[in-house]
Amino acid sequence: MKQKIFISKIVLFFLYRGFNIVNKIDQDVYTEVEKWRDGYTIKIQTCDNGPSLILKKQGKKIIRLKNEQECNLEIIFKNLDSAFLLLTGRLEIAKAYCEHRFLLKGNIMEAMSLVRCLDIVETYLFPKFISKHLVKEVKKTKSPIIVTYLRILVNY
């Protein structure tokens, strides 16, 4: 259990940083994020009191918040195991939704915008042999995976 929590925290860190890097280099993600209103907040919660990721659009950037009471969109996994499968690339988000593995609070159309962004981010973070099972269409990336991870580590 502690290992899953630790790994989930690491994955959420890379997901946040990866989201910011891909937002800078991929036009499709940038276009989706541009549509979000300023101050828009998204929360991805792994389970009750588990690791979470809270994002807020601030101008042209996405910042990470430590805590936010009211979010515009919340994805709350019913248990840590479901979140862990999704975060480690063993379960695609559409399948998790169909299997009722998480609760969605907020506008489903806005959630689809987030999913489109996450699909693209996953193609940058996962090798092709993994991402082809997670997304409908594996998009050609503008940056090799190793370069993306280097940028994530130095936050550039």
C-alpha atoms as a PDB file:
ATOM      1  CA  MET A   1       0.000   0.000   0.000  1.00  0.00           C
ATOM      2  CA  LYS A   2       2.763   2.465   0.934  1.00  0.00           C
ATOM      3  CA  GLN A   3       4.601   1.619  -2.294  1.00  0.00           C
ATOM      4  CA  LYS A   4       1.517   2.423  -4.378  1.00  0.00           C
ATOM      5  CA  ILE A   5       1.101   5.750  -2.597  1.00  0.00           C
ATOM      6  CA  PHE A   6       4.781   6.603  -3.107  1.00  0.00           C
ATOM      7  CA  ILE A   7       4.703   5.643  -6.797  1.00  0.00           C
ATOM      8  CA  SER A   8       1.426   7.536  -7.302  1.00  0.00           C
ATOM      9  CA  LYS A   9       3.026  10.686  -5.854  1.00  0.00           C
ATOM     10  CA  ILE A  10       5.960  10.325  -8.249  1.00  0.00           C
ATOM     11  CA  VAL A  11       3.689   9.764 -11.255  1.00  0.00           C
ATOM     12  CA  LEU A  12       1.540  12.786 -10.349  1.00  0.00           C
ATOM     13  CA  PHE A  13       4.707  14.893 -10.094  1.00  0.00           C
ATOM     14  CA  PHE A  14       5.810  13.803 -13.568  1.00  0.00           C
ATOM     15  CA  LEU A  15       2.272  14.220 -14.910  1.00  0.00           C
ATOM     16  CA  TYR A  16       2.137  17.823 -13.711  1.00  0.00           C
ATOM     17  CA  ARG A  17       5.594  18.701 -15.006  1.00  0.00           C
ATOM     18  CA  GLY A  18       4.952  16.773 -18.229  1.00  0.00           C
ATOM     19  CA  PHE A  19       1.678  18.633 -18.725  1.00  0.00           C
ATOM     20  CA  ASN A  20       3.504  21.961 -18.464  1.00  0.00           C
ATOM     21  CA  ILE A  21       6.297  20.934 -20.828  1.00  0.00           C
ATOM     22  CA  VAL A  22       3.915  19.505 -23.427  1.00  0.00           C
ATOM     23  CA  ASN A  23       1.737  22.633 -23.122  1.00  0.00           C
ATOM     24  CA  LYS A  24       4.770  24.616 -24.282  1.00  0.00           C
ATOM     25  CA  ILE A  25       5.753  22.400 -27.223  1.00  0.00           C
ATOM     26  CA  ASP A  26       2.532  20.834 -28.525  1.00  0.00           C
ATOM     27  CA  GLN A  27       0.017  23.055 -30.312  1.00  0.00           C
ATOM     28  CA  ASP A  28      -2.951  20.745 -29.645  1.00  0.00           C
ATOM     29  CA  VAL A  29      -2.471  20.831 -25.871  1.00  0.00           C
ATOM     30  CA  TYR A  30      -1.834  24.566 -25.962  1.00  0.00           C
ATOM     31  CA  THR A  31      -5.076  25.100 -27.918  1.00  0.00           C
ATOM     32  CA  GLU A  32      -7.101  23.018 -25.440  1.00  0.00           C
ATOM     33  CA  VAL A  33      -5.651  24.816 -22.421  1.00  0.00           C
ATOM     34  CA  GLU A  34      -6.284  28.199 -24.069  1.00  0.00           C
ATOM     35  CA  LYS A  35     -10.019  27.378 -24.079  1.00  0.00           C
ATOM     36  CA  TRP A  36     -10.077  26.968 -20.295  1.00  0.00           C
ATOM     37  CA  ARG A  37     -11.110  30.085 -18.411  1.00  0.00           C
ATOM     38  CA  ASP A  38      -8.560  31.786 -16.195  1.00  0.00           C
ATOM     39  CA  GLY A  39      -8.680  30.398 -12.662  1.00  0.00           C
ATOM     40  CA  TYR A  40     -10.093  27.046 -13.822  1.00  0.00           C
ATOM     41  CA  THR A  41      -9.129  24.303 -11.347  1.00  0.00           C
ATOM     42  CA  ILE A  42      -8.838  20.552 -11.819  1.00  0.00           C
ATOM     43  CA  LYS A  43      -8.316  17.975  -9.110  1.00  0.00           C
ATOM     44  CA  ILE A  44      -7.190  14.396  -9.650  1.00  0.00           C
ATOM     45  CA  GLN A  45      -7.557  12.502  -6.368  1.00  0.00           C
ATOM     46  CA  THR A  46      -6.255   8.928  -6.101  1.00  0.00           C
ATOM     47  CA  CYS A  47      -8.564   8.015  -3.173  1.00  0.00           C
ATOM     48  CA  ASP A  48      -9.706   9.405   0.164  1.00  0.00           C
ATOM     49  CA  ASN A  49      -6.688  11.075   1.772  1.00  0.00           C
ATOM     50  CA  GLY A  50      -4.459   9.684  -1.000  1.00  0.00           C
ATOM     51  CA  PRO A  51      -2.083  11.615  -3.247  1.00  0.00           C
ATOM     52  CA  SER A  52      -3.705  14.231  -5.437  1.00  0.00           C
ATOM     53  CA  LEU A  53      -2.873  16.689  -8.171  1.00  0.00           C
ATOM     54  CA  ILE A  54      -4.598  20.070  -8.240  1.00  0.00           C
ATOM     55  CA  LEU A  55      -4.057  22.185 -11.338  1.00  0.00           C
ATOM     56  CA  LYS A  56      -5.083  25.768 -11.936  1.00  0.00           C
ATOM     57  CA  LYS A  57      -4.952  27.736 -15.149  1.00  0.00           C
ATOM     58  CA  GLN A  58      -3.311  31.049 -14.475  1.00  0.00           C
ATOM     59  CA  GLY A  59      -2.876  33.136 -17.589  1.00  0.00           C
ATOM     60  CA  LYS A  60      -1.130  30.914 -20.129  1.00  0.00           C
ATOM     61  CA  LYS A  61       0.361  28.641 -17.464  1.00  0.00           C
ATOM     62  CA  ILE A  62      -0.831  25.690 -15.458  1.00  0.00           C
ATOM     63  CA  ILE A  63       0.234  25.899 -11.814  1.00  0.00           C
ATOM     64  CA  ARG A  64       0.046  23.274  -9.116  1.00  0.00           C
ATOM     65  CA  LEU A  65      -1.861  24.032  -5.945  1.00  0.00           C
ATOM     66  CA  LYS A  66      -1.334  22.372  -2.582  1.00  0.00           C
ATOM     67  CA  ASN A  67      -4.967  22.560  -1.546  1.00  0.00           C
ATOM     68  CA  GLU A  68      -8.187  23.825  -3.051  1.00  0.00           C
ATOM     69  CA  GLN A  69     -11.597  23.454  -1.463  1.00  0.00           C
ATOM     70  CA  GLU A  70     -13.738  23.937  -4.553  1.00  0.00           C
ATOM     71  CA  CYS A  71     -12.521  22.769  -7.942  1.00  0.00           C
ATOM     72  CA  ASN A  72     -14.294  23.167 -11.263  1.00  0.00           C
ATOM     73  CA  LEU A  73     -13.518  19.590 -12.257  1.00  0.00           C
ATOM     74  CA  GLU A  74     -12.724  16.670  -9.965  1.00  0.00           C
ATOM     75  CA  ILE A  75     -11.697  13.135 -10.827  1.00  0.00           C
ATOM     76  CA  ILE A  76     -11.811  11.029  -7.688  1.00  0.00           C
ATOM     77  CA  PHE A  77     -10.759   7.402  -7.886  1.00  0.00           C
ATOM     78  CA  LYS A  78     -12.790   4.994  -5.806  1.00  0.00           C
ATOM     79  CA  ASN A  79      -9.683   3.205  -4.569  1.00  0.00           C
ATOM     80  CA  LEU A  80      -5.926   3.377  -4.777  1.00  0.00           C
ATOM     81  CA  ASP A  81      -5.678   0.242  -6.924  1.00  0.00           C
ATOM     82  CA  SER A  82      -7.747   1.799  -9.722  1.00  0.00           C
ATOM     83  CA  ALA A  83      -5.732   5.005  -9.609  1.00  0.00           C
ATOM     84  CA  PHE A  84      -2.485   3.048  -9.575  1.00  0.00           C
ATOM     85  CA  LEU A  85      -3.463   1.071 -12.694  1.00  0.00           C
ATOM     86  CA  LEU A  86      -4.262   4.257 -14.566  1.00  0.00           C
ATOM     87  CA  LEU A  87      -1.247   6.226 -13.358  1.00  0.00           C
ATOM     88  CA  THR A  88       1.201   3.465 -14.253  1.00  0.00           C
ATOM     89  CA  GLY A  89      -0.141   3.094 -17.779  1.00  0.00           C
ATOM     90  CA  ARG A  90      -1.894  -0.225 -17.355  1.00  0.00           C
ATOM     91  CA  LEU A  91      -5.402   1.153 -17.769  1.00  0.00           C
ATOM     92  CA  GLU A  92      -6.685   3.786 -20.174  1.00  0.00           C
ATOM     93  CA  ILE A  93      -8.886   6.540 -18.822  1.00  0.00           C
ATOM     94  CA  ALA A  94     -11.851   5.695 -21.081  1.00  0.00           C
ATOM     95  CA  LYS A  95     -11.886   2.117 -19.811  1.00  0.00           C
ATOM     96  CA  ALA A  96     -11.572   3.294 -16.204  1.00  0.00           C
ATOM     97  CA  TYR A  97     -14.575   5.564 -16.776  1.00  0.00           C
ATOM     98  CA  CYS A  98     -16.613   2.723 -18.339  1.00  0.00           C
ATOM     99  CA  GLU A  99     -15.759   0.459 -15.408  1.00  0.00           C
ATOM    100  CA  HIS A 100     -16.875   3.152 -12.909  1.00  0.00           C
ATOM    101  CA  ARG A 101     -13.453   3.255 -11.269  1.00  0.00           C
ATOM    102  CA  PHE A 102     -13.702   6.981 -10.533  1.00  0.00           C
ATOM    103  CA  LEU A 103     -16.226   9.703  -9.861  1.00  0.00           C
ATOM    104  CA  LEU A 104     -16.397  12.754 -12.073  1.00  0.00           C
ATOM    105  CA  LYS A 105     -17.601  16.004 -10.538  1.00  0.00           C
ATOM    106  CA  GLY A 106     -18.044  18.805 -13.020  1.00  0.00           C
ATOM    107  CA  ASN A 107     -18.859  19.310 -16.672  1.00  0.00           C
ATOM    108  CA  ILE A 108     -18.206  16.208 -18.773  1.00  0.00           C
ATOM    109  CA  MET A 109     -17.346  18.321 -21.846  1.00  0.00           C
ATOM    110  CA  GLU A 110     -14.634  20.070 -19.844  1.00  0.00           C
ATOM    111  CA  ALA A 111     -13.435  16.663 -18.654  1.00  0.00           C
ATOM    112  CA  MET A 112     -13.106  15.565 -22.285  1.00  0.00           C
ATOM    113  CA  SER A 113     -10.829  18.532 -22.929  1.00  0.00           C
ATOM    114  CA  LEU A 114      -8.631  17.392 -20.053  1.00  0.00           C
ATOM    115  CA  VAL A 115      -8.648  13.815 -21.374  1.00  0.00           C
ATOM    116  CA  ARG A 116      -7.550  15.010 -24.824  1.00  0.00           C
ATOM    117  CA  CYS A 117      -4.646  16.827 -23.175  1.00  0.00           C
ATOM    118  CA  LEU A 118      -3.726  13.845 -21.002  1.00  0.00           C
ATOM    119  CA  ASP A 119      -3.776  11.532 -24.016  1.00  0.00           C
ATOM    120  CA  ILE A 120      -1.229  13.737 -25.753  1.00  0.00           C
ATOM    121  CA  VAL A 121       0.873  14.096 -22.588  1.00  0.00           C
ATOM    122  CA  GLU A 122       0.897  10.290 -22.242  1.00  0.00           C
ATOM    123  CA  THR A 123       2.351   9.953 -25.749  1.00  0.00           C
ATOM    124  CA  TYR A 124       5.238  12.137 -24.594  1.00  0.00           C
ATOM    125  CA  LEU A 125       5.720  10.294 -21.292  1.00  0.00           C
ATOM    126  CA  PHE A 126       5.278   6.659 -22.313  1.00  0.00           C
ATOM    127  CA  PRO A 127       7.120   4.699 -24.995  1.00  0.00           C
ATOM    128  CA  LYS A 128       5.065   3.972 -28.107  1.00  0.00           C
ATOM    129  CA  PHE A 129       4.535   0.289 -27.226  1.00  0.00           C
ATOM    130  CA  ILE A 130       2.726   1.410 -24.040  1.00  0.00           C
ATOM    131  CA  SER A 131       0.968   4.545 -25.301  1.00  0.00           C
ATOM    132  CA  LYS A 132      -0.602   2.696 -28.240  1.00  0.00           C
ATOM    133  CA  HIS A 133      -2.675   0.763 -25.668  1.00  0.00           C
ATOM    134  CA  LEU A 134      -3.649   3.905 -23.757  1.00  0.00           C
ATOM    135  CA  VAL A 135      -4.745   6.322 -26.463  1.00  0.00           C
ATOM    136  CA  LYS A 136      -6.823   5.946 -29.600  1.00  0.00           C
ATOM    137  CA  GLU A 137      -4.255   7.610 -31.817  1.00  0.00           C
ATOM    138  CA  VAL A 138      -0.569   7.833 -31.001  1.00  0.00           C
ATOM    139  CA  LYS A 139       0.443  11.276 -32.153  1.00  0.00           C
ATOM    140  CA  LYS A 140       3.920  11.991 -33.471  1.00  0.00           C
ATOM    141  CA  THR A 141       5.731  13.871 -30.749  1.00  0.00           C
ATOM    142  CA  LYS A 142       7.872  16.934 -31.301  1.00  0.00           C
ATOM    143  CA  SER A 143      10.362  15.811 -28.694  1.00  0.00           C
ATOM    144  CA  PRO A 144      11.905  12.408 -27.887  1.00  0.00           C
ATOM    145  CA  ILE A 145      10.867  10.867 -24.561  1.00  0.00           C
ATOM    146  CA  ILE A 146      14.336  11.263 -23.061  1.00  0.00           C
ATOM    147  CA  VAL A 147      14.371  14.986 -23.895  1.00  0.00           C
ATOM    148  CA  THR A 148      10.889  15.390 -22.401  1.00  0.00           C
ATOM    149  CA  TYR A 149      12.012  13.737 -19.158  1.00  0.00           C
ATOM    150  CA  LEU A 150      15.169  15.847 -19.020  1.00  0.00           C
ATOM    151  CA  ARG A 151      13.034  18.967 -19.415  1.00  0.00           C
ATOM    152  CA  ILE A 152      10.698  17.701 -16.676  1.00  0.00           C
ATOM    153  CA  LEU A 153      13.595  17.138 -14.289  1.00  0.00           C
ATOM    154  CA  VAL A 154      15.059  20.598 -14.810  1.00  0.00           C
ATOM    155  CA  ASN A 155      11.578  22.170 -15.101  1.00  0.00           C
ATOM    156  CA  TYR A 156      12.298  23.889 -18.421  1.00  0.00           C
END
